[in-house]
Short mmCIF file of C-alpha atoms and ligand atoms in Angstrom, two decimals:
data_model
loop_
_atom_site.label_atom_id
_atom_site.label_comp_id
_atom_site.label_asym_id
_atom_site.label_seq_id
_atom_site.Cartn_x
_atom_site.Cartn_y
_atom_site.Cartn_z
CA MET A 1 11.79 17.45 -38.29
CA ASN A 2 8.58 15.97 -35.80
CA LYS A 3 9.08 16.59 -31.80
CA LEU A 4 7.45 15.47 -28.81
CA GLN A 5 7.53 16.98 -25.64
CA ILE A 6 7.16 15.27 -22.37
CA GLN A 7 7.75 16.76 -19.09
CA GLY A 8 9.64 19.83 -20.77
CA PHE A 9 11.78 17.84 -22.45
CA ASP A 10 11.86 18.06 -26.17
CA ILE A 11 12.39 14.62 -28.12
CA TYR A 12 13.34 14.23 -31.58
CA PRO A 13 13.03 10.36 -32.42
CA ASP A 14 15.01 8.96 -35.05
CA HIS A 15 16.86 12.86 -35.40
CA LEU A 16 19.94 10.86 -37.06
CA SER A 17 20.01 8.63 -40.33
CA PRO A 18 21.15 5.23 -39.95
CA ASP A 19 24.34 6.45 -42.07
CA ALA A 20 24.90 9.33 -39.73
CA GLN A 21 24.94 7.18 -36.88
CA VAL A 22 27.46 5.15 -38.39
CA GLN A 23 29.92 8.35 -39.07
CA MET A 24 29.29 9.30 -35.32
CA VAL A 25 30.22 6.23 -33.86
CA ALA A 26 33.35 6.33 -36.08
CA ASP A 27 34.09 9.92 -34.62
CA ILE A 28 33.77 8.57 -30.96
CA ARG A 29 36.14 5.65 -31.25
CA LYS A 30 38.59 8.21 -32.10
CA VAL A 31 38.17 10.13 -29.26
CA VAL A 32 37.66 7.26 -27.32
CA GLN A 33 41.10 5.93 -28.85
CA ALA A 34 42.83 8.97 -27.23
CA ALA A 35 40.69 9.81 -23.93
CA PRO A 36 39.91 6.09 -22.94
CA LEU A 37 36.77 5.19 -21.00
CA PHE A 38 37.09 4.99 -17.38
CA HIS A 39 34.62 3.81 -14.72
CA PRO A 40 33.80 7.30 -12.19
CA VAL A 41 33.84 6.65 -8.57
CA THR A 42 30.92 8.19 -6.59
CA PRO A 43 32.44 10.88 -3.77
CA ARG A 44 30.54 7.71 -1.32
CA GLY A 45 33.37 5.12 -2.80
CA GLN A 46 30.79 3.22 -5.50
CA GLN A 47 32.14 2.45 -8.87
CA MET A 48 29.54 3.43 -11.12
CA SER A 49 28.33 1.09 -13.93
CA VAL A 50 28.39 3.62 -17.12
CA ARG A 51 31.92 4.28 -17.72
CA MET A 52 32.66 7.53 -19.05
CA THR A 53 34.87 10.25 -21.16
CA SER A 54 34.82 13.34 -22.56
CA ALA A 55 35.67 15.69 -25.53
CA GLY A 56 35.89 19.61 -25.53
CA ARG A 57 37.42 22.09 -22.78
CA PHE A 58 36.04 20.52 -20.26
CA GLY A 59 35.49 17.13 -19.06
CA TRP A 60 32.88 15.93 -16.55
CA VAL A 61 34.72 13.24 -13.86
CA SER A 62 34.09 12.24 -10.57
CA ASP A 63 36.12 10.48 -7.64
CA ARG A 64 36.23 10.26 -4.05
CA ARG A 65 36.94 14.48 -4.16
CA GLY A 66 33.45 15.12 -5.88
CA TYR A 67 31.47 16.16 -8.85
CA ARG A 68 33.74 18.47 -11.27
CA TYR A 69 34.56 19.83 -14.65
CA GLU A 70 38.08 19.46 -15.47
CA ALA A 71 40.20 20.30 -18.34
CA THR A 72 42.14 17.28 -18.50
CA HIS A 73 41.35 13.42 -18.34
CA PRO A 74 42.22 11.28 -15.62
CA ASN A 75 45.21 10.63 -16.66
CA GLY A 76 46.56 13.75 -17.22
CA MET A 77 45.75 14.84 -20.98
CA GLU A 78 44.01 17.53 -22.36
CA TRP A 79 40.31 15.84 -23.63
CA PRO A 80 40.33 15.74 -27.59
CA ALA A 81 38.24 18.36 -29.42
CA ILE A 82 34.33 17.37 -29.90
CA PRO A 83 33.96 16.35 -33.42
CA SER A 84 31.94 18.35 -36.26
CA SER A 85 29.34 15.62 -36.69
CA ILE A 86 28.47 16.42 -32.86
CA LEU A 87 28.62 20.20 -33.28
CA ALA A 88 26.66 20.27 -36.12
CA VAL A 89 23.72 18.53 -34.00
CA TRP A 90 23.84 21.09 -31.30
CA GLN A 91 23.92 23.77 -33.93
CA ASP A 92 20.82 22.53 -35.45
CA LEU A 93 18.88 22.05 -32.29
CA SER A 94 19.96 23.71 -29.10
CA GLY A 95 18.60 27.00 -29.81
CA THR A 96 21.31 28.80 -28.22
CA ASP A 97 24.20 30.92 -30.19
CA ARG A 98 26.82 29.25 -27.14
CA THR A 99 29.19 26.70 -27.99
CA PRO A 100 28.93 23.61 -25.85
CA ASP A 101 32.17 23.36 -23.79
CA CYS A 102 31.97 19.78 -22.69
CA CYS A 103 30.56 16.15 -24.56
CA LEU A 104 30.09 13.62 -22.00
CA ILE A 105 30.70 10.15 -23.36
CA ASN A 106 28.45 7.55 -21.72
CA PHE A 107 28.75 3.93 -22.48
CA TYR A 108 26.16 1.42 -20.93
CA GLY A 109 27.14 -2.49 -21.46
CA GLU A 110 25.24 -4.90 -20.38
CA GLY A 111 23.22 -4.27 -17.08
CA ALA A 112 24.69 -0.79 -16.36
CA ARG A 113 22.31 2.31 -15.33
CA MET A 114 22.47 5.30 -13.98
CA GLY A 115 20.15 6.48 -11.07
CA LEU A 116 17.92 9.61 -10.77
CA HIS A 117 19.90 12.84 -10.49
CA GLN A 118 19.98 16.26 -11.40
CA ASP A 119 22.76 17.82 -13.85
CA LYS A 120 24.13 20.85 -11.69
CA ASP A 121 27.48 21.20 -12.33
CA GLU A 122 27.26 23.67 -14.74
CA GLN A 123 27.52 27.43 -13.93
CA ASP A 124 24.37 28.60 -16.34
CA PHE A 125 21.14 26.64 -16.16
CA SER A 126 20.08 28.95 -18.51
CA GLN A 127 21.82 27.05 -21.18
CA PRO A 128 20.41 23.72 -22.53
CA VAL A 129 21.87 20.27 -22.23
CA LEU A 130 21.27 18.32 -25.76
CA SER A 131 21.46 14.28 -25.48
CA ILE A 132 22.24 11.87 -28.61
CA SER A 133 21.20 8.19 -28.14
CA LEU A 134 23.41 5.44 -30.08
CA GLY A 135 23.14 1.70 -29.98
CA ASP A 136 20.91 -0.33 -27.36
CA GLU A 137 17.36 1.31 -26.56
CA ALA A 138 17.35 2.57 -22.87
CA LEU A 139 14.70 3.47 -20.58
CA PHE A 140 14.88 6.92 -19.67
CA ARG A 141 13.15 8.00 -16.23
CA MET A 142 11.99 12.00 -16.07
CA GLY A 143 11.02 13.34 -12.30
CA ASN A 144 10.68 16.69 -11.07
CA VAL A 145 12.92 19.58 -9.67
CA GLU A 146 11.91 18.49 -6.36
CA ARG A 147 13.00 14.71 -5.04
CA GLY A 148 9.96 12.75 -5.14
CA GLY A 149 6.86 13.07 -7.04
CA ALA A 150 5.74 11.21 -10.08
CA THR A 151 7.59 10.24 -12.98
CA ARG A 152 7.19 9.36 -16.60
CA SER A 153 9.30 7.04 -18.65
CA VAL A 154 10.00 6.66 -22.45
CA TRP A 155 11.85 4.25 -24.35
CA LEU A 156 15.02 6.13 -26.24
CA ARG A 157 16.31 4.50 -29.25
CA SER A 158 19.42 5.08 -31.66
CA GLY A 159 19.40 8.18 -33.31
CA ASP A 160 17.31 10.13 -30.84
CA VAL A 161 18.30 13.35 -29.92
CA VAL A 162 16.35 14.76 -26.41
CA VAL A 163 16.94 18.76 -25.48
CA MET A 164 16.75 19.53 -21.90
CA GLY A 165 16.30 23.13 -21.50
CA GLY A 166 13.96 25.85 -19.72
CA GLU A 167 11.87 24.39 -16.82
CA ALA A 168 13.02 20.45 -17.78
CA ARG A 169 17.00 21.94 -16.85
CA LEU A 170 16.86 20.77 -13.28
CA ARG A 171 14.45 18.23 -13.39
CA HIS A 172 15.87 14.68 -12.02
CA HIS A 173 16.11 11.72 -14.92
CA GLY A 174 17.94 8.73 -15.09
CA ILE A 175 18.49 5.47 -17.35
CA ASP A 176 16.50 2.22 -15.58
CA ARG A 177 17.96 0.05 -18.24
CA ILE A 178 18.88 -1.16 -21.55
CA LYS A 179 17.90 -3.31 -23.84
CA PHE A 180 21.31 -5.24 -24.43
CA GLY A 181 21.42 -6.63 -27.85
CA SER A 182 18.42 -4.61 -29.13
CA SER A 183 20.65 -2.41 -31.67
CA PRO A 184 22.72 -3.40 -34.56
CA LEU A 185 24.45 -0.48 -34.01
CA LEU A 186 27.23 -1.31 -31.67
CA PRO A 187 28.83 -5.16 -33.20
CA ASN A 188 29.14 -5.96 -29.54
CA GLY A 189 26.04 -4.74 -28.19
CA GLY A 190 25.86 -1.49 -25.50
CA ARG A 191 24.62 1.98 -25.74
CA ILE A 192 26.44 5.48 -26.22
CA ASN A 193 24.62 8.44 -24.65
CA LEU A 194 26.36 11.74 -25.55
CA THR A 195 25.60 14.97 -23.86
CA LEU A 196 26.40 18.53 -24.88
CA ARG A 197 26.84 20.82 -22.39
CA VAL A 198 27.65 24.75 -21.78
CA VAL A 199 30.07 24.53 -18.45
CA ASP A 200 31.19 27.90 -17.46
C1 MD3 B 301 17.97 16.26 -18.07
N1 MD3 B 301 22.72 10.89 -18.80
O1 MD3 B 301 24.84 11.88 -18.41
S1 MD3 B 301 21.02 11.78 -21.17
C2 MD3 B 301 23.72 12.35 -17.90
O2 MD3 B 301 21.46 8.44 -21.29
C3 MD3 B 301 22.65 12.27 -18.21
O3 MD3 B 301 23.40 8.83 -20.17
C4 MD3 B 301 21.72 9.91 -19.40
O4 MD3 B 301 21.64 11.82 -17.49
C5 MD3 B 301 22.07 8.98 -20.54
O5 MD3 B 301 23.90 13.27 -16.96
C6 MD3 B 301 20.11 10.57 -19.84
C7 MD3 B 301 19.56 13.13 -21.13
C8 MD3 B 301 19.55 13.99 -19.87
C9 MD3 B 301 20.45 14.38 -20.43
C10 MD3 B 301 20.80 15.42 -19.46
C11 MD3 B 301 20.00 16.42 -18.68
C12 MD3 B 301 18.30 14.45 -19.77
C13 MD3 B 301 18.90 15.45 -18.76
C14 MD3 B 301 20.46 17.33 -18.14
C15 MD3 B 301 19.39 17.96 -17.31
C16 MD3 B 301 17.86 17.27 -17.49
FE1 FE B 302 22.53 13.66 -16.09
#
Protein backbone atom coordinates (compact mmCIF):
# COMPACT_ATOMS: atom_id res chain seq x y z
CA MET A 1 0.00 0.00 0.00
CA ASN A 2 1.06 3.60 -0.41
CA LYS A 3 2.97 5.16 2.46
CA LEU A 4 3.86 8.73 3.39
CA GLN A 5 6.73 9.43 5.78
CA ILE A 6 6.50 12.68 7.74
CA GLN A 7 8.84 13.34 10.70
CA GLY A 8 9.38 9.59 11.15
CA PHE A 9 5.66 8.80 11.24
CA ASP A 10 4.55 6.27 8.62
CA ILE A 11 1.13 7.30 7.31
CA TYR A 12 -0.96 4.85 5.25
CA PRO A 13 -3.75 6.92 3.69
CA ASP A 14 -7.04 5.08 3.10
CA HIS A 15 -5.67 1.76 4.36
CA LEU A 16 -9.13 0.46 5.34
CA SER A 17 -11.90 0.05 2.77
CA PRO A 18 -15.32 1.56 3.51
CA ASP A 19 -16.68 -1.94 4.30
CA ALA A 20 -13.79 -2.66 6.66
CA GLN A 21 -14.44 0.67 8.43
CA VAL A 22 -18.14 -0.19 8.92
CA GLN A 23 -17.21 -3.63 10.32
CA MET A 24 -14.66 -2.08 12.67
CA VAL A 25 -17.17 0.46 14.00
CA ALA A 26 -19.61 -2.43 14.72
CA ASP A 27 -16.83 -4.25 16.63
CA ILE A 28 -16.02 -1.07 18.59
CA ARG A 29 -19.69 -0.58 19.51
CA LYS A 30 -19.64 -4.01 21.19
CA VAL A 31 -16.54 -3.07 23.18
CA VAL A 32 -18.09 0.25 24.24
CA GLN A 33 -21.32 -1.47 25.32
CA ALA A 34 -19.30 -3.66 27.69
CA ALA A 35 -16.74 -1.00 28.74
CA PRO A 36 -18.43 2.43 28.55
CA LEU A 37 -16.61 5.56 27.39
CA PHE A 38 -15.61 7.97 30.18
CA HIS A 39 -14.02 11.43 30.35
CA PRO A 40 -10.57 10.98 31.95
CA VAL A 41 -9.46 13.67 34.40
CA THR A 42 -5.85 14.87 34.32
CA PRO A 43 -3.72 14.75 37.49
CA ARG A 44 -4.32 18.53 37.73
CA GLY A 45 -8.08 17.95 37.79
CA GLN A 46 -8.99 19.01 34.23
CA GLN A 47 -11.59 16.87 32.47
CA MET A 48 -10.35 15.82 29.02
CA SER A 49 -12.66 16.71 26.11
CA VAL A 50 -12.02 13.30 24.50
CA ARG A 51 -13.93 10.31 25.92
CA MET A 52 -12.03 7.03 26.23
CA THR A 53 -12.21 3.32 26.93
CA SER A 54 -9.94 0.37 26.12
CA ALA A 55 -9.79 -3.24 25.04
CA GLY A 56 -7.05 -5.77 25.84
CA ARG A 57 -5.08 -6.91 28.93
CA PHE A 58 -4.57 -3.27 29.92
CA GLY A 59 -6.42 -0.02 29.46
CA TRP A 60 -5.09 3.52 29.77
CA VAL A 61 -6.66 5.61 32.53
CA SER A 62 -6.09 9.02 34.07
CA ASP A 63 -7.42 10.55 37.28
CA ARG A 64 -6.13 12.70 40.16
CA ARG A 65 -3.64 9.89 40.96
CA GLY A 66 -1.97 10.14 37.54
CA TYR A 67 -1.71 8.54 34.09
CA ARG A 68 -1.23 4.78 33.97
CA TYR A 69 -2.32 1.44 32.52
CA GLU A 70 -4.78 -0.60 34.57
CA ALA A 71 -6.04 -4.19 34.19
CA THR A 72 -9.62 -3.04 34.88
CA HIS A 73 -12.07 -0.35 33.72
CA PRO A 74 -12.87 2.38 36.31
CA ASN A 75 -16.12 0.44 36.95
CA GLY A 76 -14.05 -2.57 38.12
CA MET A 77 -14.55 -4.98 35.19
CA GLU A 78 -11.82 -6.45 33.03
CA TRP A 79 -11.43 -4.81 29.61
CA PRO A 80 -13.01 -6.67 26.64
CA ALA A 81 -10.72 -8.49 24.19
CA ILE A 82 -9.28 -6.55 21.25
CA PRO A 83 -11.46 -7.36 18.17
CA SER A 84 -9.69 -9.48 15.56
CA SER A 85 -10.48 -6.91 12.81
CA ILE A 86 -8.27 -4.46 14.72
CA LEU A 87 -5.51 -6.98 15.53
CA ALA A 88 -5.28 -7.78 11.80
CA VAL A 89 -4.16 -4.21 11.04
CA TRP A 90 -1.39 -4.50 13.67
CA GLN A 91 -0.23 -7.80 12.14
CA ASP A 92 -0.16 -6.14 8.71
CA LEU A 93 1.72 -2.94 9.48
CA SER A 94 3.40 -2.90 12.93
CA GLY A 95 6.54 -4.80 11.94
CA THR A 96 6.84 -6.40 15.40
CA ASP A 97 6.24 -9.97 16.66
CA ARG A 98 4.79 -8.71 19.94
CA THR A 99 1.00 -8.68 20.39
CA PRO A 100 -0.58 -5.40 21.48
CA ASP A 101 -1.68 -5.34 25.14
CA CYS A 102 -3.97 -2.33 24.79
CA CYS A 103 -6.31 -0.87 22.23
CA LEU A 104 -7.10 2.62 23.50
CA ILE A 105 -10.35 3.94 22.01
CA ASN A 106 -10.62 7.74 21.84
CA PHE A 107 -13.92 9.36 20.89
CA TYR A 108 -13.94 12.98 19.70
CA GLY A 109 -17.31 14.72 19.76
CA GLU A 110 -17.84 18.23 18.41
CA GLY A 111 -15.12 20.54 19.77
CA ALA A 112 -12.98 17.78 21.32
CA ARG A 113 -9.20 18.06 20.99
CA MET A 114 -6.01 16.63 22.44
CA GLY A 115 -3.07 18.84 23.38
CA LEU A 116 0.53 18.12 22.39
CA HIS A 117 1.92 15.29 24.55
CA GLN A 118 4.25 12.29 24.50
CA ASP A 119 3.19 8.66 25.05
CA LYS A 120 5.54 7.53 27.84
CA ASP A 121 3.46 5.23 30.05
CA GLU A 122 4.65 2.08 28.23
CA GLN A 123 7.73 0.05 29.30
CA ASP A 124 9.47 -0.51 25.95
CA PHE A 125 9.77 2.45 23.57
CA SER A 126 11.34 0.19 20.92
CA GLN A 127 7.80 -1.16 20.35
CA PRO A 128 5.71 0.91 17.91
CA VAL A 129 2.29 2.47 18.47
CA LEU A 130 -0.27 2.10 15.65
CA SER A 131 -3.24 4.46 15.18
CA ILE A 132 -6.43 3.94 13.16
CA SER A 133 -8.72 6.90 12.34
CA LEU A 134 -12.48 6.42 11.82
CA GLY A 135 -15.13 9.06 11.13
CA ASP A 136 -14.57 12.80 10.94
CA GLU A 137 -11.31 14.32 9.67
CA ALA A 138 -8.80 15.48 12.29
CA LEU A 139 -5.87 17.87 12.20
CA PHE A 140 -2.92 15.86 13.59
CA ARG A 141 0.10 17.89 14.76
CA MET A 142 3.55 16.32 14.91
CA GLY A 143 6.33 17.91 16.94
CA ASN A 144 9.70 16.95 18.38
CA VAL A 145 11.07 14.67 21.10
CA GLU A 146 12.10 17.72 23.11
CA ARG A 147 9.50 20.34 23.98
CA GLY A 148 9.14 23.23 21.47
CA GLY A 149 10.54 23.68 17.98
CA ALA A 150 8.81 23.40 14.63
CA THR A 151 5.73 21.22 14.16
CA ARG A 152 4.01 19.85 11.05
CA SER A 153 0.33 19.13 10.63
CA VAL A 154 -1.58 16.68 8.49
CA TRP A 155 -5.29 15.89 8.17
CA LEU A 156 -6.11 12.30 9.16
CA ARG A 157 -9.18 10.85 7.46
CA SER A 158 -11.39 7.83 8.03
CA GLY A 159 -9.51 4.63 7.17
CA ASP A 160 -6.03 6.16 7.57
CA VAL A 161 -3.46 4.28 9.64
CA VAL A 162 -0.36 5.83 11.27
CA VAL A 163 2.59 3.83 12.66
CA MET A 164 4.89 5.52 15.16
CA GLY A 165 8.15 3.63 15.62
CA GLY A 166 11.84 4.39 15.83
CA GLU A 167 12.64 8.08 16.21
CA ALA A 168 8.95 9.06 15.97
CA ARG A 169 7.92 6.99 19.00
CA LEU A 170 8.71 9.71 21.55
CA ARG A 171 7.75 12.77 19.52
CA HIS A 172 5.15 15.17 20.84
CA HIS A 173 1.83 14.93 18.98
CA GLY A 174 -1.79 15.97 19.34
CA ILE A 175 -5.12 16.67 17.64
CA ASP A 176 -5.87 20.39 17.20
CA ARG A 177 -9.44 19.99 16.01
CA ILE A 178 -11.85 17.81 14.06
CA LYS A 179 -14.08 18.79 11.16
CA PHE A 180 -17.34 17.76 12.81
CA GLY A 181 -19.75 16.07 10.40
CA SER A 182 -17.19 15.68 7.58
CA SER A 183 -17.56 11.87 7.37
CA PRO A 184 -20.74 9.80 6.91
CA LEU A 185 -19.29 6.81 8.82
CA LEU A 186 -20.70 7.70 12.25
CA PRO A 187 -24.36 8.74 11.87
CA ASN A 188 -24.16 11.27 14.72
CA GLY A 189 -20.77 12.63 13.68
CA GLY A 190 -17.51 12.56 15.60
CA ARG A 191 -14.24 10.73 15.33
CA ILE A 192 -12.88 7.49 16.75
CA ASN A 193 -9.14 6.97 17.07
CA LEU A 194 -7.79 3.55 18.00
CA THR A 195 -4.22 3.18 19.24
CA LEU A 196 -2.64 -0.24 19.64
CA ARG A 197 0.16 -0.43 22.21
CA VAL A 198 2.56 -2.92 23.75
CA VAL A 199 2.43 -2.00 27.44
CA ASP A 200 4.82 -4.19 29.51
C1 LIG B 1 3.05 9.45 18.16
N1 LIG B 1 -4.13 9.97 20.06
O1 LIG B 1 -4.13 8.39 22.24
S1 LIG B 1 -3.13 9.13 17.21
C2 LIG B 1 -3.13 9.09 22.05
O2 LIG B 1 -5.84 10.86 17.20
C3 LIG B 1 -3.09 10.00 20.89
O3 LIG B 1 -6.54 10.33 19.17
C4 LIG B 1 -4.27 10.88 18.95
O4 LIG B 1 -2.17 10.72 20.74
C5 LIG B 1 -5.64 10.66 18.39
O5 LIG B 1 -2.13 9.06 22.78
C6 LIG B 1 -3.22 10.73 17.92
C7 LIG B 1 -1.52 9.19 16.57
C8 LIG B 1 -0.48 8.86 17.60
C9 LIG B 1 -0.73 7.97 18.60
C10 LIG B 1 0.27 7.56 19.45
C11 LIG B 1 1.56 8.04 19.31
C12 LIG B 1 0.77 9.37 17.46
C13 LIG B 1 1.79 8.96 18.31
C14 LIG B 1 2.60 7.61 20.12
C15 LIG B 1 3.86 8.08 19.92
C16 LIG B 1 4.09 9.01 18.96
FE1 LIG C 1 -0.55 10.11 22.10
